Coordinates of C-alpha atoms and ligand atoms in Angstrom, one line a residue:
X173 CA -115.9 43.9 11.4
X174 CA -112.5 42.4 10.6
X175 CA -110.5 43.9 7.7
X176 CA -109.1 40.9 6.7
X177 CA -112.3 38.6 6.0
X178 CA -113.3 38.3 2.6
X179 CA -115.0 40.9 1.0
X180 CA -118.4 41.2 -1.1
X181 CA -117.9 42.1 -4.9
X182 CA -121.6 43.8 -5.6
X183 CA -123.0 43.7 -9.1
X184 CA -122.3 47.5 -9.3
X185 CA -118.6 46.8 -7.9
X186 CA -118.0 44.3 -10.9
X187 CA -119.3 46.8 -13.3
X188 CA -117.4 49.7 -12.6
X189 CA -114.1 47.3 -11.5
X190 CA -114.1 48.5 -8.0
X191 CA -114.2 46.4 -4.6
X192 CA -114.9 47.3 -1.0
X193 CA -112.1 45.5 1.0
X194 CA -113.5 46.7 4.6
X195 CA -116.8 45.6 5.0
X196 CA -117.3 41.8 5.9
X197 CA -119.3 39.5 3.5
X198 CA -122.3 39.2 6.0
X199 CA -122.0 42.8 7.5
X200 CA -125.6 45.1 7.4
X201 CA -124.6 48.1 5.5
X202 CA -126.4 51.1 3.6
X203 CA -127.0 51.1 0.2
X204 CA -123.6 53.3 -0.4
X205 CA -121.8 50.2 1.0
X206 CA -121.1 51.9 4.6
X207 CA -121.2 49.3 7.3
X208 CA -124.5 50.2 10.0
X209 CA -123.6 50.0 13.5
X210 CA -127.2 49.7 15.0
X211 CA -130.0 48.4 13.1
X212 CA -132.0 48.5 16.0
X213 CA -132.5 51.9 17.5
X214 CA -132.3 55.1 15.7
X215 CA -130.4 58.3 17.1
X216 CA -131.7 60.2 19.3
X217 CA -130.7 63.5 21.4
X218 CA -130.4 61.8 24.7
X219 CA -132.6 59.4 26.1
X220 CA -136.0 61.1 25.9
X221 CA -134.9 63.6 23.0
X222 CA -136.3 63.5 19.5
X223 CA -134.5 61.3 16.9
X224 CA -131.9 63.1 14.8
X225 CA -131.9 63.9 11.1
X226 CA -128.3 63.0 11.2
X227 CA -129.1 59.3 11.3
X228 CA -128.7 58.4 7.9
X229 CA -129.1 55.0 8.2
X230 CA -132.7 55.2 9.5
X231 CA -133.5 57.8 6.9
X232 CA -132.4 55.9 3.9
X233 CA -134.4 52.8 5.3
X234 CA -137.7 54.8 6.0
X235 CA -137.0 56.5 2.2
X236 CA -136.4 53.1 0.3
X237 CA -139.5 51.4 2.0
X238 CA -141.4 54.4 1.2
X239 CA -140.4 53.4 -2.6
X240 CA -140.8 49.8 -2.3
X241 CA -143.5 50.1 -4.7
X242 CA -143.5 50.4 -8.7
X243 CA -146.8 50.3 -10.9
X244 CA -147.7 46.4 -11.2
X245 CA -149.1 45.3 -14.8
X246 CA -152.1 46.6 -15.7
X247 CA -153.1 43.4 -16.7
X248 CA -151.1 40.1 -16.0
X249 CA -149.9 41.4 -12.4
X250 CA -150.1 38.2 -10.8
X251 CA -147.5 35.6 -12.0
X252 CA -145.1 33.2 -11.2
X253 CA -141.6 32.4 -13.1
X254 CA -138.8 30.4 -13.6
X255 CA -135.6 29.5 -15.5
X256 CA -135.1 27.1 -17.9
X257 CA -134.1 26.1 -21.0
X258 CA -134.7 25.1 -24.6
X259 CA -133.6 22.4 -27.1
X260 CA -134.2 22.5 -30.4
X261 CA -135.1 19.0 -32.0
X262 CA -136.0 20.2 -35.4
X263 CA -134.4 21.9 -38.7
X264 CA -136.1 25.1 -39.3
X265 CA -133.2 26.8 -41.3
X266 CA -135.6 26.7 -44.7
X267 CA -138.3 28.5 -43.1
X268 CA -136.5 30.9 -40.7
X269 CA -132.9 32.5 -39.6
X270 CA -133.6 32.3 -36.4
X271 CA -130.8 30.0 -35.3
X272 CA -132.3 28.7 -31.9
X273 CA -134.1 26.4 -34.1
X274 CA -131.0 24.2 -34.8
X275 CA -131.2 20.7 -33.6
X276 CA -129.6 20.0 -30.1
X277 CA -129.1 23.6 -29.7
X278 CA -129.7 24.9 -26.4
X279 CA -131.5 28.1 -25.6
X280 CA -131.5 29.7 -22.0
X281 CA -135.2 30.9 -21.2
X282 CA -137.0 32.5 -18.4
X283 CA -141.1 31.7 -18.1
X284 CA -143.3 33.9 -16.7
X285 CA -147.1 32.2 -16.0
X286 CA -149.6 34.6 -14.8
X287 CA -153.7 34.9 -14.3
X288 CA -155.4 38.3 -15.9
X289 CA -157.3 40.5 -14.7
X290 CA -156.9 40.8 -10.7
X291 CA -154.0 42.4 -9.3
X292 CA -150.6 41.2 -8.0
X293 CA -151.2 38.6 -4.5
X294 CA -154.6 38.1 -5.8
X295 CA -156.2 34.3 -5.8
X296 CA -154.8 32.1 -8.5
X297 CA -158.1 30.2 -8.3
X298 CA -159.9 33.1 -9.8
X299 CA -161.7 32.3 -13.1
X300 CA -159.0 33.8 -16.1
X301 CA -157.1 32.8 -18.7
X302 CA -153.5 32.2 -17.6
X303 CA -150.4 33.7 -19.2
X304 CA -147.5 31.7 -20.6
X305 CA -145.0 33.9 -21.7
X306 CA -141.3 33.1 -22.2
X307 CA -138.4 34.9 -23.0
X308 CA -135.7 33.0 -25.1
X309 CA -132.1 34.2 -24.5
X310 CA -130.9 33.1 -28.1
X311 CA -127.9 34.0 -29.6
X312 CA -129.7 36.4 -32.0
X313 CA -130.8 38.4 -29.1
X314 CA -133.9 38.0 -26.9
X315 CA -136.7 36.4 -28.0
X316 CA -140.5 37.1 -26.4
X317 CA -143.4 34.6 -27.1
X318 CA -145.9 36.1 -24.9
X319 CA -148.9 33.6 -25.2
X320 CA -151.5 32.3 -23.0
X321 CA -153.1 28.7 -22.1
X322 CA -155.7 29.5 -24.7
X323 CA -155.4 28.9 -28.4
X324 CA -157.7 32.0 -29.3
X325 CA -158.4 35.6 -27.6
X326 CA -161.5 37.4 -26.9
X327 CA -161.5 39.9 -30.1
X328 CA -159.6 40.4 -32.9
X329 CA -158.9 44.3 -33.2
X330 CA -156.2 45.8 -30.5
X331 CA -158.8 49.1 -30.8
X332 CA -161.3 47.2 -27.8
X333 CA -158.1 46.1 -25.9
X334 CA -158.7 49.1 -23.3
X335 CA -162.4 48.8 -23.0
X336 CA -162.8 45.0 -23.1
X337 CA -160.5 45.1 -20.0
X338 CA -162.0 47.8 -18.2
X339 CA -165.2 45.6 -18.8
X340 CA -163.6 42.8 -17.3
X341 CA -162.3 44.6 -13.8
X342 CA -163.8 45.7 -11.1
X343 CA -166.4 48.4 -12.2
X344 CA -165.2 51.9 -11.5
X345 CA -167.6 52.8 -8.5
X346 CA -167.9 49.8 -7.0
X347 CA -164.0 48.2 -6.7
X348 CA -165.7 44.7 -8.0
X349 CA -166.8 43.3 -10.9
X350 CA -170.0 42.3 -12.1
X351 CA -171.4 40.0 -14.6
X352 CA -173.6 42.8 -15.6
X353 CA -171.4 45.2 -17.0
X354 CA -169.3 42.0 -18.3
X355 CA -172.2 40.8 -20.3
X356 CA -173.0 44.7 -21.4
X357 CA -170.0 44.8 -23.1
X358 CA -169.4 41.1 -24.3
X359 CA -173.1 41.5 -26.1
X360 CA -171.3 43.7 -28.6
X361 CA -168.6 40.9 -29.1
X362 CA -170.0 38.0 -31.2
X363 CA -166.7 37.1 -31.9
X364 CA -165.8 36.2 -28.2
X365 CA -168.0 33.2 -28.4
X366 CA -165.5 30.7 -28.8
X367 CA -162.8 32.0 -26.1
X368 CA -165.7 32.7 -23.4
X369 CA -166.3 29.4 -24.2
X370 CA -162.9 28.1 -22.7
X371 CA -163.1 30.7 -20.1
X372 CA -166.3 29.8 -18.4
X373 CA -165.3 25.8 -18.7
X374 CA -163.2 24.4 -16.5
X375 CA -160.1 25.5 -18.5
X376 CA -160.7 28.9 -17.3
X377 CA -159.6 27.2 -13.1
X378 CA -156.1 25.4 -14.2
X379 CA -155.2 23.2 -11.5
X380 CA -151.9 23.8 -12.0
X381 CA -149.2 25.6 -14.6
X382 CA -147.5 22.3 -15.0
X383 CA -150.5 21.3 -16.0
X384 CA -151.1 23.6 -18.9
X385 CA -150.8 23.7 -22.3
X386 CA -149.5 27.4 -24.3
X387 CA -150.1 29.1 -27.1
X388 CA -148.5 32.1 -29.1
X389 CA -152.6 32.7 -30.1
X390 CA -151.5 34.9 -32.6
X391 CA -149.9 34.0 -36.1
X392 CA -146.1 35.5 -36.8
X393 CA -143.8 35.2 -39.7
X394 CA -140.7 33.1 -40.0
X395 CA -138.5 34.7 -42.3
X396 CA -135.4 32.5 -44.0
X397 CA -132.4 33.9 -45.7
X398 CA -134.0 34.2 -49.0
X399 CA -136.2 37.0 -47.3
X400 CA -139.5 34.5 -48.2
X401 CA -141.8 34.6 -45.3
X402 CA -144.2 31.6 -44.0
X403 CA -147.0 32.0 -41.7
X404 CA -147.0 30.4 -38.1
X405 CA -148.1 29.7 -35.3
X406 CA -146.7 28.4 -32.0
X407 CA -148.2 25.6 -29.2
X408 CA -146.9 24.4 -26.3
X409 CA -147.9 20.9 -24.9
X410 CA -147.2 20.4 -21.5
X411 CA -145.7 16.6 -20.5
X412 CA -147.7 17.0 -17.5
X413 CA -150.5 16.5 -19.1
X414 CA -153.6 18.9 -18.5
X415 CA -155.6 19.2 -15.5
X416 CA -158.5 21.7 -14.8
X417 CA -160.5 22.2 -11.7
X418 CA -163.9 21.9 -11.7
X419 CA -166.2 24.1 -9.8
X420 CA -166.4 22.1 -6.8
X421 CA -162.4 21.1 -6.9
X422 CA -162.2 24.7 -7.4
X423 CA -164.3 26.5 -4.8
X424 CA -161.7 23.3 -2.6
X425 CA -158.9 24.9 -3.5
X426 CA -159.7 28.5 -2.5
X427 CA -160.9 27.8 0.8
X428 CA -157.2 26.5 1.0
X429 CA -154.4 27.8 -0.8
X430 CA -155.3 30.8 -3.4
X431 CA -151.0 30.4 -4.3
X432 CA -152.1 26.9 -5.5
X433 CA -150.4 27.7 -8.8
X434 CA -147.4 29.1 -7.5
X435 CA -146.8 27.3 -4.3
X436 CA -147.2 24.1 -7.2
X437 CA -144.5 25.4 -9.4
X438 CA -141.9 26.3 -6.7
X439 CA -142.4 23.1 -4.8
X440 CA -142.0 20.8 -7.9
X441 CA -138.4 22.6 -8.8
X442 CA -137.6 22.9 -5.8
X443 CA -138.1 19.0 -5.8
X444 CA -135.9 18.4 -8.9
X445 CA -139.2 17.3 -10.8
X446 CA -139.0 20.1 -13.5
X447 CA -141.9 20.7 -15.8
X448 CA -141.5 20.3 -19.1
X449 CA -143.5 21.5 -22.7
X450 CA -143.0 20.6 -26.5
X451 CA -143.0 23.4 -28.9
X452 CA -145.1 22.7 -31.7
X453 CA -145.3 24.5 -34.5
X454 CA -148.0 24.9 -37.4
X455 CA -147.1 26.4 -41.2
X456 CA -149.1 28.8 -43.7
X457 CA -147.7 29.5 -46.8
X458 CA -148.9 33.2 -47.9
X459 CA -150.5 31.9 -51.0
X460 CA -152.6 29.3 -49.0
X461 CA -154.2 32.5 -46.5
X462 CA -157.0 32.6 -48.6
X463 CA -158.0 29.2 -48.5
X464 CA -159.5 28.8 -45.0
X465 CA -163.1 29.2 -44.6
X466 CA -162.2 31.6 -41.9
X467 CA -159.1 34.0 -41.5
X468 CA -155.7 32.4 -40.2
X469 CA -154.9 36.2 -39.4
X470 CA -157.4 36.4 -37.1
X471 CA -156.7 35.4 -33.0
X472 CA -159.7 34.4 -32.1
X473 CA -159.5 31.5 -34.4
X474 CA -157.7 28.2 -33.9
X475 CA -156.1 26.2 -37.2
X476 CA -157.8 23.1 -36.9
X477 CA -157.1 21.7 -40.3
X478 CA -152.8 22.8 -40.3
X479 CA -150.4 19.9 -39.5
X480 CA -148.3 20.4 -35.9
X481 CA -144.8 20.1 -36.2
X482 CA -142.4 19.3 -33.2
X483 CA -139.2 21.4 -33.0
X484 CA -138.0 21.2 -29.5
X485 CA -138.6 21.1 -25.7
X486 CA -138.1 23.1 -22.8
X487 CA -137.3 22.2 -18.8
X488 CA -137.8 24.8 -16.1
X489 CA -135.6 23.6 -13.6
X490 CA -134.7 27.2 -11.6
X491 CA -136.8 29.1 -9.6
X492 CA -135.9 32.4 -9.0
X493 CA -133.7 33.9 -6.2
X494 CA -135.7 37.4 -5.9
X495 CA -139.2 37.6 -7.4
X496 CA -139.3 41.5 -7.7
X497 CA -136.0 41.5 -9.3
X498 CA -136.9 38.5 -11.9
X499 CA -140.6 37.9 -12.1
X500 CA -141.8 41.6 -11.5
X501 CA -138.9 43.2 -13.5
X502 CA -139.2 40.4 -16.6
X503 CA -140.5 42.4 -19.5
X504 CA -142.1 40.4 -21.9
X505 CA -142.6 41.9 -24.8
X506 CA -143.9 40.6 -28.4
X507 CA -141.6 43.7 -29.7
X508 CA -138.7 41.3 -28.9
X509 CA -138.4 39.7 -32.1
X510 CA -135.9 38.6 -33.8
X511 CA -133.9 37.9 -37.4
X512 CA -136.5 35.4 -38.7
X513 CA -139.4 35.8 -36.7
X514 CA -141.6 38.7 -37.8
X515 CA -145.1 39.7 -36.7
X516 CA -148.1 39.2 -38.7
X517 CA -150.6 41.7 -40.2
X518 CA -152.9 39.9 -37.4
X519 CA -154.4 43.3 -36.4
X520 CA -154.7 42.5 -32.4
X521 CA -150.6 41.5 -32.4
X522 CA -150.0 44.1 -34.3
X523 CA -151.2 46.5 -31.1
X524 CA -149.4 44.1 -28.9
X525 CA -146.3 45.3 -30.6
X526 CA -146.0 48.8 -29.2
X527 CA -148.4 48.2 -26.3
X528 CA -145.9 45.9 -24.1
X529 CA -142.6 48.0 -24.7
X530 CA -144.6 51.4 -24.3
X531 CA -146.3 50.4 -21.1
X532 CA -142.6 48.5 -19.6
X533 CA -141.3 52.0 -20.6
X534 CA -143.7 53.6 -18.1
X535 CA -143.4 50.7 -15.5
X536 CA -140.0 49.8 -15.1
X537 CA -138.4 52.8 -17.0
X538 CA -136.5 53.4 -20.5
X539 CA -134.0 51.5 -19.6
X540 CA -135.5 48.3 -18.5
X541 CA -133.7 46.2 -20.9
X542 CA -130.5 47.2 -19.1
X543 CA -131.8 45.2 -15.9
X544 CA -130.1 41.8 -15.4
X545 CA -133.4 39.6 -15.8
X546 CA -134.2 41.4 -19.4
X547 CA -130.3 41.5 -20.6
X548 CA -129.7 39.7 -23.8
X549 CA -126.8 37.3 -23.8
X550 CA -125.6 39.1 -26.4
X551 CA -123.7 42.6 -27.1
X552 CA -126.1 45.1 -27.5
X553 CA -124.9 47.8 -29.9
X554 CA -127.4 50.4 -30.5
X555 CA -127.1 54.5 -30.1
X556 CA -130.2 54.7 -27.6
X557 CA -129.0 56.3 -24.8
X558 CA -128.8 57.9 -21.8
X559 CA -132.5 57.9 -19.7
X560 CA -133.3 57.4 -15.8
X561 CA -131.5 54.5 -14.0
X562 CA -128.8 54.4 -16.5
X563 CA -126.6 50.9 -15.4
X564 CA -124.8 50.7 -19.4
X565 CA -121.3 50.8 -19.8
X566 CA -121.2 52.5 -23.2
X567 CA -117.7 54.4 -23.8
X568 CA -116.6 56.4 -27.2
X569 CA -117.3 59.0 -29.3
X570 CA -119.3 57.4 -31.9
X571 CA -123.0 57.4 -31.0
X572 CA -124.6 57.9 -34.1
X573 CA -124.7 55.7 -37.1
X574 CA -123.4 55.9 -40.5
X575 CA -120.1 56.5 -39.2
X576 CA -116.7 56.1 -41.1
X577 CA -114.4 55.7 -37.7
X578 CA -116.9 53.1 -36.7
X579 CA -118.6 51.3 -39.2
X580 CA -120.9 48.9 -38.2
X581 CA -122.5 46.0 -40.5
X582 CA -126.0 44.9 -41.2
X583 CA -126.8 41.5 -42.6
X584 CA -129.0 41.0 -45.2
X585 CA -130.8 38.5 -43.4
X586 CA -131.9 41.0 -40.5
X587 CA -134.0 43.1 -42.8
X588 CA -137.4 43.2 -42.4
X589 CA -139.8 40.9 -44.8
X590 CA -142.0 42.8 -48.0
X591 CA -145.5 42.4 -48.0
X592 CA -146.8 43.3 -51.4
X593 CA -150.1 45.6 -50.7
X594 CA -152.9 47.0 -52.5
X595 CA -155.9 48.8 -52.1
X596 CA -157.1 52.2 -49.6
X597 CA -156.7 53.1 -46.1
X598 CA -160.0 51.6 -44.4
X599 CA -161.8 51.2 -41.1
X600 CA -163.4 47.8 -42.0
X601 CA -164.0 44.4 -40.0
X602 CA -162.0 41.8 -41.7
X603 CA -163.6 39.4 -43.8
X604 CA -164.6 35.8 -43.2
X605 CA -165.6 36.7 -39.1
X606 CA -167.0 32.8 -38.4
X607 CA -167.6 34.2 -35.0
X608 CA -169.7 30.7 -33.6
X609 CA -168.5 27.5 -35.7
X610 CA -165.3 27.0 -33.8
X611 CA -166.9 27.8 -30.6
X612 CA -169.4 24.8 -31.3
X613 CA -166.8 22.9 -31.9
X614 CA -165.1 23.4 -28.9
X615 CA -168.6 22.7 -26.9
X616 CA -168.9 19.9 -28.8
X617 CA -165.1 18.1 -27.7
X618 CA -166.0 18.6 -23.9
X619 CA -167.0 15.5 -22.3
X620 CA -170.9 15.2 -20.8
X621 CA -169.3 16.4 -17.4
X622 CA -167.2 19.2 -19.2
X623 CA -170.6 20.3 -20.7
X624 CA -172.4 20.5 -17.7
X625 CA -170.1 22.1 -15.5
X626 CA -169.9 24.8 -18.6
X627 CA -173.5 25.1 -18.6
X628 CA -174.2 25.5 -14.8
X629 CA -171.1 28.2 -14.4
X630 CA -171.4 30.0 -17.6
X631 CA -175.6 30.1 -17.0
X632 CA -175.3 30.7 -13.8
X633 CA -173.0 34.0 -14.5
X634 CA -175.3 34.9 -17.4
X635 CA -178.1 35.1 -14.9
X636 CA -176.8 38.3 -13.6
X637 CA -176.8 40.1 -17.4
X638 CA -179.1 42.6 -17.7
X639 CA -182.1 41.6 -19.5
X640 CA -181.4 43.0 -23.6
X641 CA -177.6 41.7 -22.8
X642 CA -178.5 38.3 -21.6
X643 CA -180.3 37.0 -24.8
X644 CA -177.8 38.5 -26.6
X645 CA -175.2 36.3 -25.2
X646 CA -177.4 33.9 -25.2
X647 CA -178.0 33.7 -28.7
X648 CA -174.4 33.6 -29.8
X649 CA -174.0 30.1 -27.5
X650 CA -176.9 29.1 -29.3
X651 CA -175.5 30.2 -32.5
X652 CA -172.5 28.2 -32.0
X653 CA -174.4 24.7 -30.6
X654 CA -178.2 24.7 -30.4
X655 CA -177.9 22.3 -27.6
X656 CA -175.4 24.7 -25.5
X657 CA -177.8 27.5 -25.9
X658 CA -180.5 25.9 -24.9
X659 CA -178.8 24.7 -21.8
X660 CA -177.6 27.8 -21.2
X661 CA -181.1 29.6 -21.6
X662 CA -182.5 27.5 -19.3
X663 CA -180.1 28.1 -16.2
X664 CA -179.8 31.7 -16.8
X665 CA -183.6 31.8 -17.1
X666 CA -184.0 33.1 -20.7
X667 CA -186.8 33.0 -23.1
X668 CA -185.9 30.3 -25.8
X669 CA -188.0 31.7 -28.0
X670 CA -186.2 35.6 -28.1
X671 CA -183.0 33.8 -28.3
X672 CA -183.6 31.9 -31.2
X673 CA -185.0 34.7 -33.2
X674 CA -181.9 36.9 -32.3
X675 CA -179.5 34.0 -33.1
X676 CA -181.9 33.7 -36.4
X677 CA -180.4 37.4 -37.4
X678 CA -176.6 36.3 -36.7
X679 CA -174.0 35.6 -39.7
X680 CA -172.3 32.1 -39.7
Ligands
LIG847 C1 -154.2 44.2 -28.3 C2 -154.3 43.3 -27.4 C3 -153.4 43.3 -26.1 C4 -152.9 44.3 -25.4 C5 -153.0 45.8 -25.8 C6 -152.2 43.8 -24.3 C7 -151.5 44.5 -23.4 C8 -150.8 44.0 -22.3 C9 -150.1 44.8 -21.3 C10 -150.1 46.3 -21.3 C11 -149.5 44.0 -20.5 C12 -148.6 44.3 -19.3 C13 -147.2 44.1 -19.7 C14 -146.2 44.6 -18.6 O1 -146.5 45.4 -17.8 O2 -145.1 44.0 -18.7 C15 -149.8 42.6 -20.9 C16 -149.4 41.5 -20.3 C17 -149.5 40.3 -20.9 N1 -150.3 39.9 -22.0 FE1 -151.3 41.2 -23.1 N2 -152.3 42.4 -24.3 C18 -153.1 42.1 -25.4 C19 -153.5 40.8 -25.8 C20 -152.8 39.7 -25.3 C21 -152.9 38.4 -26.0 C22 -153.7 38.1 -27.2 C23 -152.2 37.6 -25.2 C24 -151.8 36.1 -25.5 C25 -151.5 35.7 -26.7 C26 -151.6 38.3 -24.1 C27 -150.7 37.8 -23.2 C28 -150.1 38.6 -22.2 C29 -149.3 38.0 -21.2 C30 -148.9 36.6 -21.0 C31 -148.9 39.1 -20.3 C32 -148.0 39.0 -19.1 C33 -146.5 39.0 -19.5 C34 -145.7 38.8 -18.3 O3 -145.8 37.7 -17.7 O4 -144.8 39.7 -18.0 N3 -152.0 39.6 -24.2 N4 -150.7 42.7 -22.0

């Protein structure tokens, strides 16, 4: 160790201004910032005593691997992310504040693209919907659109979130799933028909996340500076193009290289051939919600008949240094809004909006937003304080708020929306369900092969329902495309007959 090489300034050094000047750049040391001698053999008392306690170094090591380990997501736990950025190419100051949407304006972002239900290191061939969140950096403060590669979601009502994904994992005595308690529960869930659609067609096996398209799902509210709020929603078209797997390509792939979808991602940056997607967006006005034959509020609906608008495009062109520190630590979160972008009354978002923060809280800690990856670019200014893992630098007296000695101003155009409301308190499905027409439709688009290959794996899993479940599920396919049912029946040896006379008994 030489005193006068140059020294290492440590995150923790810059924040708190001070440097170690005696410990070389590539030097081993602890975590204090001691240099280790001997990384090689502990301390021991002699050559065939015990090892000491007094070996700090080999204690602190045995003590941080023993931590190496925080709770993954409960859902979403294996992803993949990287930097990037948005441009704005569109003029959105009449329907929202939000300033990213200026034209030419550039927006630092960080993507995070993940599979569902199986946990972190599991195979990214697995059948799933994929993840496609992304956290803008804007100069409002952070930003979260946490969508997936599908337009629509399973239900509509954050209330099934818990048990829809217990039905999906492995079942609780065995440690793997089955298409029997799957079906058990999706037989109580007409309105699934459409996204168990997409998930059992070869959408549900991406071949790759360049290859993907995005969607917020959801509808949120842009809000501009008169206060007036529009509906919308948000789609991301990949310039890639879209590319599935089908079964056979699929069953390929796995016998390969289950990081397909990582190792795809990290290679192509790496490569300087960075991905890129246009955001899209599409508009309600509020006096138009009642005008759809179905409900634009609900997410397991698509808006067919709403114009897209282009705004802007973002590159990913940075893969990340340290995945724990980045990828793991991200915390999307559709709580991140911000001046101009509101949530809807969409009942399944509006779950979303404390489920994400509340579970980060227990994951990563109170003060997660502190951690470099989730740091806005911007000053943060609020009178939270204090908590585990504290890394702030807050200084003064004033941590409270009205305050004479520190005043500190809110703009109109932060404030929250008004809804008007009327009416009770109610436990009530919404109106207008539609729970089959856009899932026939969807059937309907694939091509002959698309059909088939939906028929064969979606029958095939169907097979192993249990009995009452089966034609259940099977009358909601048929419900939604006689044709599809009927296929359907057939692989997954139904009686026609049973399942017409349920789907007879089902609303449009
Ligand atoms: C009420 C319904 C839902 C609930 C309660 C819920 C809950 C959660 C939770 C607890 C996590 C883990 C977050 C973390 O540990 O950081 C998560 C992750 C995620 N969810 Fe949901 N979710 C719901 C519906 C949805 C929907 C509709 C979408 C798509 C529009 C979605 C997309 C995602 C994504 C992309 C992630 C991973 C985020 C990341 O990469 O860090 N979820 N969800």
């Amino acid at each position: 160790m030489s005193l006068t090489t140059p020294f290492r300034l440590t995150a923790t050094a810059l924040a708190v201004g001070v440097m170690s000047m005696s410990v070389h750049a590539a030097d081993l040391t602890r975590d204090n910032g001691a240099a280790v001698g001997d990384n090689q053999n502990s301390q021991t008392a002699g050559a065939n005593g015990p090892v000491l306690l007094q070996d700090v170094h080999l204690l602190q090591k045995l003590q941080r691997f023993d931590r190496e380990r925080i709770p993954e997501r409960v859902v979403h736990a294996r992803g993949t992310g990287a930097h990037g950025e948005f441009t704005a190419s569109a003029d959105l100051s009449d329907l929202t504040v939000a300033s990213l949407f200026t034209p030419g304006k550039t927006t630092p972002v960080f993507v995070r693209f993940s599979s569902v239900v199986h946990g972190n290191h599991s195979p990214e061939t697995l059948r799933d919907p994929r993840g496609f969140a992304t956290k803008f950096y804007t100069a409002d403060g952070n930003w979260d659109l946490v969508g997936n590669n599908f337009p629509t979601f399973f239900i509509r009502d954050a209330i099934k979130f818990p048990d829809m994904v217990h039905a999906f994992k492995p079942d609780p005595d065995k440690n793997y799933g089955t298409d029997k308690t799957l079906f058990d529960f999706f037989s109580h869930v007409p309105e699934a028909t459409r996204t168990l659609t997409q998930l059992f067609s070869n959408y549900g096996t991406p071949a790759t996340y360049r290859h993907m398209d995005g969607s917020s799902v959801h509808a949120y509210k842009f809000v501009n500076a008169q206060g007036e709020y529009n509906y919308v929603k948000f789609n991301w078209k990949s310039q890639q193009g879209v590319k599935n797997h089908d079964p056979k390509e699929a069953e390929r792939v796995q016998g390969k290289d289950f990081n397909h979808m990582s190792r795809d991602l990290i290679t192509a940056i790496n490569a300087g051939d960075y991905p890129k997607w246009d955001l899209y967006v599409q508009i309600i006005k509020p006096e138009d919600l009642d005008k759809f034959e179905y409900n634009p509020l609900d997410a397991t609906k698509i808006w067919p008949d709403v114009p897209e608008k282009k705004v802007g495009t973002m590159v990913l062109n940075k893969n990340p240094a340290n995945i724990f520190q980045e990828t793991e630590q991200v915390a999307m979160a559709p709580a991140n809004t911000i001046p101009g972008i509101e949530p809807s009354e969409d009942r399944l978002l509006q779950g979303r909006m404390f489920s994400y923060a509340d579970t980060q809280m227990y994951r990563l800690g109170a003060n997660h937003q502190l951690l470099p990856i989730n740091q806005p670019k911007v000053a943060v200014n609020s009178n939270n304080q204090d908590g585990a893992h504290n890394t702030g630098a807050r200084t003064g007296e004033v941590n409270y708020e009205p305050s004479r000695m520190q005043p500190k101003p809110q703009p109109a155009v932060a404030r929250y929306s008004q809804l008007p409301l009327e009416g009770s308190t109610q436990q009530q499905k919404i109106y207008k369900e539609q729970n089959f027409k856009q899932a026939g439709e969807l059937y309907r688009s694939f091509s002959r092969k698309e059909k088939a290959d939906l028929i064969a794996t979606l029958g095939g899993a169907l097979a192993g329902a249990e009995d009452e479940a089966k034609h259940h599920m099977l009358s909601f396919f048929y419900k939604a495309d006689a044709d599809y049912g009927k296929g359907l029946t057939k692989v997954a040896k139904g009686d026609l007959s049973r399942v017409q006379a349920l789907a007879a008994k089902l609303q449009d």
